[in-house]
mmCIF file of C-alpha atoms and ligand atoms in Angstrom:
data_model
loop_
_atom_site.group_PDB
_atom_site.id
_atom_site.type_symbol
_atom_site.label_atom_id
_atom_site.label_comp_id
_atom_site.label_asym_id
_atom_site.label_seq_id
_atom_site.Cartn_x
_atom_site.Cartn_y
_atom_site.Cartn_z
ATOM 1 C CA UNK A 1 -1.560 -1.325 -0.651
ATOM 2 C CA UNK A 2 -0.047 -2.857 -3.624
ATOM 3 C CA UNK A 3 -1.247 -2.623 -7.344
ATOM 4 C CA UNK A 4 -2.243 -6.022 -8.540
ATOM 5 C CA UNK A 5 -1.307 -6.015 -12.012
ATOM 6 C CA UNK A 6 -2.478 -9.579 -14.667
ATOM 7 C CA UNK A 7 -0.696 -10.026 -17.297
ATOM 8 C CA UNK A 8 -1.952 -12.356 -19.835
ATOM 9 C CA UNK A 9 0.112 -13.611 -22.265
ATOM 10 C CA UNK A 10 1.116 -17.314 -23.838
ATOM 11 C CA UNK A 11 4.419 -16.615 -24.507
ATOM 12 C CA UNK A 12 6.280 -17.400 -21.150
ATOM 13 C CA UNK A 13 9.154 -15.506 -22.358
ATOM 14 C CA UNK A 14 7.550 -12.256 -22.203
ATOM 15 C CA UNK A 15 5.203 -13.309 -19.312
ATOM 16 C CA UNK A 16 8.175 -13.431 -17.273
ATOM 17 C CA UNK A 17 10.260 -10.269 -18.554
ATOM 18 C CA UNK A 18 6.901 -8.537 -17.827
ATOM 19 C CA UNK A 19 6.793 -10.194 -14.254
ATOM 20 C CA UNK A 20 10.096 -8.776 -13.252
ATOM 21 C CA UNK A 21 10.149 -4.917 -14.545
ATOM 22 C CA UNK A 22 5.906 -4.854 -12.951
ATOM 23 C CA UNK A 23 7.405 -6.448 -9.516
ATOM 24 C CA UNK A 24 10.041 -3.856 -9.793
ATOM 25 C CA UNK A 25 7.678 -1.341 -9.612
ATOM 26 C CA UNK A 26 6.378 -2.720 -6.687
ATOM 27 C CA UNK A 27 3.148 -3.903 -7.997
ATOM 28 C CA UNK A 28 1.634 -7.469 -7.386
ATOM 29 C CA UNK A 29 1.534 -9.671 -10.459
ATOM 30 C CA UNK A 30 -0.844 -12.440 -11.559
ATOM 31 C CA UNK A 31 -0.383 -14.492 -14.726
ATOM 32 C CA UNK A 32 -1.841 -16.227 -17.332
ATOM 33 C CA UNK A 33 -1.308 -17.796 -20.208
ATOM 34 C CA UNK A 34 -5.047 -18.999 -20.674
ATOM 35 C CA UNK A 35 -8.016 -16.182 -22.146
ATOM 36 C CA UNK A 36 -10.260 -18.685 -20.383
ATOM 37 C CA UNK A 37 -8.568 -18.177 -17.272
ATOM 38 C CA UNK A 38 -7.880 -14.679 -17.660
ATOM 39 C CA UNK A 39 -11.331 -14.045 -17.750
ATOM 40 C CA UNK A 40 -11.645 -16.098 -14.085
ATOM 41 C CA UNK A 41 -9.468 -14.052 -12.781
ATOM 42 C CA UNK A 42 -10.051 -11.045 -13.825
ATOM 43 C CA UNK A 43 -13.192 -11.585 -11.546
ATOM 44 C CA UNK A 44 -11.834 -13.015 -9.081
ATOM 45 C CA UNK A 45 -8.641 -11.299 -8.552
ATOM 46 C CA UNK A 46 -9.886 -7.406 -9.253
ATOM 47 C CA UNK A 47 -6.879 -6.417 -10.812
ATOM 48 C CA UNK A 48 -5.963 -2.818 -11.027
ATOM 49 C CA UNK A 49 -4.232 -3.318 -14.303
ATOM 50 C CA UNK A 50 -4.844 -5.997 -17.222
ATOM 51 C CA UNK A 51 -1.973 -6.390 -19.793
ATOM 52 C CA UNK A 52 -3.199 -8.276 -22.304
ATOM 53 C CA UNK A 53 -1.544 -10.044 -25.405
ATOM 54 C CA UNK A 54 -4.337 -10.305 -28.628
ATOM 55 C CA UNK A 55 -2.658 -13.284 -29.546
ATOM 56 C CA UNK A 56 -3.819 -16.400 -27.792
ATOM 57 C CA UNK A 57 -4.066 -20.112 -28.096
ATOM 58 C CA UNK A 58 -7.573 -20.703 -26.614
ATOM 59 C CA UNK A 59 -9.885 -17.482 -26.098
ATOM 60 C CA UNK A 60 -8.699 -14.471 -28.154
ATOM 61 C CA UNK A 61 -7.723 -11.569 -26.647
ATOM 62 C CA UNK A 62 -10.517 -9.597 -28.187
ATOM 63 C CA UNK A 63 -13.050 -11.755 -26.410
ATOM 64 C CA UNK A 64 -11.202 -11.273 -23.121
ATOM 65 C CA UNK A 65 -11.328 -7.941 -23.394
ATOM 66 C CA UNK A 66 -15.314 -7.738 -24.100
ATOM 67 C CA UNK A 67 -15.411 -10.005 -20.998
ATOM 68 C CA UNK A 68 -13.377 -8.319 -18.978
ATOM 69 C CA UNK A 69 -15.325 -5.090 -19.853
ATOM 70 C CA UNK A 70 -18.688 -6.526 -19.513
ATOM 71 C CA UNK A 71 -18.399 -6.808 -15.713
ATOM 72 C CA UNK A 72 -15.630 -4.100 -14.901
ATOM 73 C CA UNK A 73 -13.952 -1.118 -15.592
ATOM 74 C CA UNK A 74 -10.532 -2.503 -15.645
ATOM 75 C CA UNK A 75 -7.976 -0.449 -17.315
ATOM 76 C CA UNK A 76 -6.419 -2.849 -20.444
ATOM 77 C CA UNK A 77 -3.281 -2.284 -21.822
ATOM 78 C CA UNK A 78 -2.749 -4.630 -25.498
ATOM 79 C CA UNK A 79 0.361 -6.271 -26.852
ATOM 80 C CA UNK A 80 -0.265 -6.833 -30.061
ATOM 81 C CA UNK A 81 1.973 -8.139 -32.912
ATOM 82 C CA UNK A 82 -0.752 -7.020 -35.675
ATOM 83 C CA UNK A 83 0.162 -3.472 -36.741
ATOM 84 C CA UNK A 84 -2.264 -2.796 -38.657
ATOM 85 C CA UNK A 85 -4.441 0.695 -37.892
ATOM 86 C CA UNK A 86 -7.528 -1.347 -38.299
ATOM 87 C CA UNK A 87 -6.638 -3.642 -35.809
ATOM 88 C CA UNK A 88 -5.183 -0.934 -32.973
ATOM 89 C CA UNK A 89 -8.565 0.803 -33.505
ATOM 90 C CA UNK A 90 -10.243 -2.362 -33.102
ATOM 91 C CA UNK A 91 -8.842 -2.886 -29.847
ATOM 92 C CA UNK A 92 -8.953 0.402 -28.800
ATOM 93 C CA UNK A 93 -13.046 -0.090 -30.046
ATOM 94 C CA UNK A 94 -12.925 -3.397 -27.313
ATOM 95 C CA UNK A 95 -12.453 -1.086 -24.134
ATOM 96 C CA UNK A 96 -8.318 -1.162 -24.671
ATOM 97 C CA UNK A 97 -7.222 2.025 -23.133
ATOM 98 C CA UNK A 98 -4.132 1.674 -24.993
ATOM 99 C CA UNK A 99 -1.930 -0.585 -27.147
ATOM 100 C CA UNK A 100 1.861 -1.401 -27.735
ATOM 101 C CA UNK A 101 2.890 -3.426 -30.548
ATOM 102 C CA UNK A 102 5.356 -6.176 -30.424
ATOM 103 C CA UNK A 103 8.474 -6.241 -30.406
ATOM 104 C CA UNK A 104 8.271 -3.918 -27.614
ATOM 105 C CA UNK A 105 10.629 -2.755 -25.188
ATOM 106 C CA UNK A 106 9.617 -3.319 -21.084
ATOM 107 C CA UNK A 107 9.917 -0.084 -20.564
ATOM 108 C CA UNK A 108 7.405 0.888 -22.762
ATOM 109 C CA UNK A 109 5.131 -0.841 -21.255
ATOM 110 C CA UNK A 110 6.134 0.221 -18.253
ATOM 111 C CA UNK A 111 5.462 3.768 -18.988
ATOM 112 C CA UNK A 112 2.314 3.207 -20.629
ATOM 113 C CA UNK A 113 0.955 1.155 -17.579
ATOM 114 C CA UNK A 114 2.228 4.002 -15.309
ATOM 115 C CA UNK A 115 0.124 6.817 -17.542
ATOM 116 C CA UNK A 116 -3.204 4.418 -17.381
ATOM 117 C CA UNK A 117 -3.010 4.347 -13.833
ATOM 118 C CA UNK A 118 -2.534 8.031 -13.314
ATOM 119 C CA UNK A 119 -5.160 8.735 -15.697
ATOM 120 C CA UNK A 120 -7.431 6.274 -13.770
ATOM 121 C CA UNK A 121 -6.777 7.752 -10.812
ATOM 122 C CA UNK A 122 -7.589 11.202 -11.758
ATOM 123 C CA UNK A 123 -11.525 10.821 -11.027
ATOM 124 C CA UNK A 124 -10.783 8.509 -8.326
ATOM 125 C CA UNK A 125 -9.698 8.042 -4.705
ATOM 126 C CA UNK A 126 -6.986 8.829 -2.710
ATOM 127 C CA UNK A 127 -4.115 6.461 -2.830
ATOM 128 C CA UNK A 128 -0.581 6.547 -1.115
ATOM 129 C CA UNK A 129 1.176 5.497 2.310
ATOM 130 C CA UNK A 130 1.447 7.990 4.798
ATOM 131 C CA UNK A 131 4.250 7.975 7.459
ATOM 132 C CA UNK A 132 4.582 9.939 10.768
ATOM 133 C CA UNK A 133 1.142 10.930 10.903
ATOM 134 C CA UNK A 134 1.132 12.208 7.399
ATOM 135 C CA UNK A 135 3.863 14.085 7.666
ATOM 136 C CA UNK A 136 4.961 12.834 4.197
ATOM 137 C CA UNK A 137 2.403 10.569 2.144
ATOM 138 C CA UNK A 138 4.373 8.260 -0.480
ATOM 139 C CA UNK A 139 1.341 7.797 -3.934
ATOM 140 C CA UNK A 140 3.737 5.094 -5.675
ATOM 141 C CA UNK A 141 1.118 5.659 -8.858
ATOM 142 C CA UNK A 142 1.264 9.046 -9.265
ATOM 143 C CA UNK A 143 5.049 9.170 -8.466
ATOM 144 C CA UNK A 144 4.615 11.974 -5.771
ATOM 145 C CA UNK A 145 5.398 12.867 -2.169
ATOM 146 C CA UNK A 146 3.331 15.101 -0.246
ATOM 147 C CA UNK A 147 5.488 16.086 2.648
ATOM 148 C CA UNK A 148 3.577 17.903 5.619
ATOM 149 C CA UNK A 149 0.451 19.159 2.986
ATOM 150 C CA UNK A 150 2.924 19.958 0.057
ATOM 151 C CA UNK A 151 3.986 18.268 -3.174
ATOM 152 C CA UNK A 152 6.965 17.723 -3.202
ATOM 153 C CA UNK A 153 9.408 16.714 -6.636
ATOM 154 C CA UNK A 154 12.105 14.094 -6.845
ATOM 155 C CA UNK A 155 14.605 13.095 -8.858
ATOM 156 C CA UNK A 156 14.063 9.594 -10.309
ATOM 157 C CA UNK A 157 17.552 8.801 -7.633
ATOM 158 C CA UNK A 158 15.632 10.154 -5.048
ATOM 159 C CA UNK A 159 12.167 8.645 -5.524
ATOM 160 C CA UNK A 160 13.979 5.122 -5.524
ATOM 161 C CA UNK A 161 15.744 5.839 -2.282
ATOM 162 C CA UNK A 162 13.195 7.072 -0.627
ATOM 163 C CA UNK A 163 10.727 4.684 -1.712
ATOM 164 C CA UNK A 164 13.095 1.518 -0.940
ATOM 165 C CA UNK A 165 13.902 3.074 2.887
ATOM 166 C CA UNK A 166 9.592 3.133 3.258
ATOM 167 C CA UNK A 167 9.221 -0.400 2.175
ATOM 168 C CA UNK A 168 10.099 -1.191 5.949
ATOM 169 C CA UNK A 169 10.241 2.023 8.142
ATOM 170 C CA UNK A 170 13.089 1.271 10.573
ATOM 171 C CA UNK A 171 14.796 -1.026 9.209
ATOM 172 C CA UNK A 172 18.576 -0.352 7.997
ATOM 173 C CA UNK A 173 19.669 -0.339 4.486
ATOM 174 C CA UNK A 174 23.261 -0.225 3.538
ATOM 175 C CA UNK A 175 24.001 1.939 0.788
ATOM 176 C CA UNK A 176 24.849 -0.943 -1.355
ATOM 177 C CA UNK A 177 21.877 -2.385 -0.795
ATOM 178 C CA UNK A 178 20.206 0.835 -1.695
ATOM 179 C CA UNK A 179 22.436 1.116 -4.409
ATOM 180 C CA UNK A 180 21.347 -2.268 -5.779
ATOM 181 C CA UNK A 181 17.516 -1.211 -5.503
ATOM 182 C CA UNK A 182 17.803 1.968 -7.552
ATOM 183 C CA UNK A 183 17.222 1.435 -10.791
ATOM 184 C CA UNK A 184 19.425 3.486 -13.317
ATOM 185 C CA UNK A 185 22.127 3.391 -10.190
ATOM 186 C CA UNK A 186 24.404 0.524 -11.466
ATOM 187 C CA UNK A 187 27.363 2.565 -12.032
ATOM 188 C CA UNK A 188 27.497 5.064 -9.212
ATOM 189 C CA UNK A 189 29.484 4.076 -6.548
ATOM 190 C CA UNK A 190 28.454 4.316 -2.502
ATOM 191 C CA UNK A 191 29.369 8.199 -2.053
ATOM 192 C CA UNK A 192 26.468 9.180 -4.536
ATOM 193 C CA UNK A 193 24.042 7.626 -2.502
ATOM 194 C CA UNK A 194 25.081 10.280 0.489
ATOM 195 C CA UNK A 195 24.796 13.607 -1.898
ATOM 196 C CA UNK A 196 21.254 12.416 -3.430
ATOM 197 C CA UNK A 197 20.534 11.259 0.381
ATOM 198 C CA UNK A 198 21.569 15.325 1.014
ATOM 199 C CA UNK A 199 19.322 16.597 -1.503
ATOM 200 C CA UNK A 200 16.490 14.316 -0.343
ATOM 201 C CA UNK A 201 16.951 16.090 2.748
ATOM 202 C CA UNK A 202 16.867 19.219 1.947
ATOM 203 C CA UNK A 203 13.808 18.613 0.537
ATOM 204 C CA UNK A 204 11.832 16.586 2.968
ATOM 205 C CA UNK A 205 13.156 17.290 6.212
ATOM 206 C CA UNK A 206 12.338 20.642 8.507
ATOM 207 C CA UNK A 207 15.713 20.647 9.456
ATOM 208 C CA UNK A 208 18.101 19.340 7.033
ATOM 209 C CA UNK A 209 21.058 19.296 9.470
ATOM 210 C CA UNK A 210 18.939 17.417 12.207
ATOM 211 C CA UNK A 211 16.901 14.443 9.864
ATOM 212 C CA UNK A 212 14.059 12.970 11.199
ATOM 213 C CA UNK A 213 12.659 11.659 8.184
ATOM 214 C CA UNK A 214 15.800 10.080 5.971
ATOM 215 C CA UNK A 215 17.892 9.284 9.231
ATOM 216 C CA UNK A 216 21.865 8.341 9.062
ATOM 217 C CA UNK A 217 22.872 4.667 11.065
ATOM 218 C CA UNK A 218 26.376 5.651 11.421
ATOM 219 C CA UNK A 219 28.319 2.853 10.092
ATOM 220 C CA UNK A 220 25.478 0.991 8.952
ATOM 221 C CA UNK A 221 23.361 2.704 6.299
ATOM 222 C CA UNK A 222 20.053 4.808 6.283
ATOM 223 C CA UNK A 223 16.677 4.360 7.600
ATOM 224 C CA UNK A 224 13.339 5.849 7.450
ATOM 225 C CA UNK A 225 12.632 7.298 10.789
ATOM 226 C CA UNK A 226 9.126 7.620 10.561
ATOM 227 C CA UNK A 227 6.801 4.830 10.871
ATOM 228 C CA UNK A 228 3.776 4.195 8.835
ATOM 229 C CA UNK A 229 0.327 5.399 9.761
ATOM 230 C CA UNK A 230 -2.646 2.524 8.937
HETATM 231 CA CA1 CA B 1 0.765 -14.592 -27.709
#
């Protein structure tokens, strides 16, 4: 199941460049540019994340935040354009679990939305997509694969792959198209995509030489050849 993520911001701007790196990640993403409605929402929707600007044209962001926090748990992440200490400890004060101050860059945020997750998740439940009868369990938050019982580590390369092939289990991609949805990836060219689809092997698959898992459409592309367990 996919993260919902709201962002809540008045600049549209920023809404949207926030929009596209959060739907990269694969996570669902409400906006707002309204406190008022951010607050609706944010009941309504059960977000797993809030991101959520201070500076706002109706409700301020510190009394979204105290609403927010009144009737949920919520993990907040602030854009703010004040620097000041005062005010970062403010927010922090308001039930922010963390700030960044603007100008920032995406993948800031990014990276400080990915470590309030994980840190969320630590008390909590089990997340993830498992394929072939668990035989490998995809947890997009905590950026692991547990493949038969064992954590397993990938390469950034590899993690995209893999995680682009289990977005439909079966289904061919081309290695330009995987190409295209691997971040970081821009300027390898098609042959890359076979060596880090080697190493993925070697480190999923019981046989590397006989794939079951990351499986070769001659011709065509790769596919995952497991299919999801619900
Ligand atoms: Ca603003």
């Amino acid at each position: 199941m996919a993260l919902t993520v709201m962002v809540v911001e008045d600049e549209l701007k920023i809404r949207e460049l926030l929009r596209s790196y959060l739907e990269r990640e694969g996570w669902a993403v409400l906006t707002t540019g309204s406190g008022a409605e951010a607050i609706t929402l944010a009941q309504s929707s059960a977000p797993d994340l809030v991101i959520l600007d201070l500076g706002l044209p109706d409700v301020s962001g510190e009394t979204v935040a105290t609403e927010i926090r009144r009737s949920s748990s919520t993990p907040i992440l602030m854009l703010t354009a004040r620097a000041s200490e005062e005010d970062r400890i403010r927010g922090l004060e308001l039930g922010a679990d963390d700030y960044v101050t603007k100008p920032f860059s995406p993948r800031e945020v990014m990276l400080r939305a990915h470590a309030i997750l994980r840190r969320g998740r630590d008390g909590g439940s089990t997340r993830g997509r498992s394929f072939g009868g668990r035989e490998i369990v995809i947890d997009e938050d905590r950026h692991e694969v547990v493949v038969r019982g064992g954590t397993v580590e990938l390469t950034p390369t590899e993690w995209g792959i893999l995680t682009a092939l289990a977005t439909r289990p079966g289904r061919v991609y081309s290695r330009l198209e995987l190409l295209n949805r691997v971040r970081g990836f821009e300027f390898a060219s098609e042959r890359t995509v076979d060596s880090h689809v080697k190493n993925l092997r070697r480190k999923l698959e019981r046989d590397p030489h006989d794939p079951t898992i990351v499986e070769t459409v001659l011709g065509a592309g790769y596919r995952l050849g497991l299919t999801r367990d619900d």
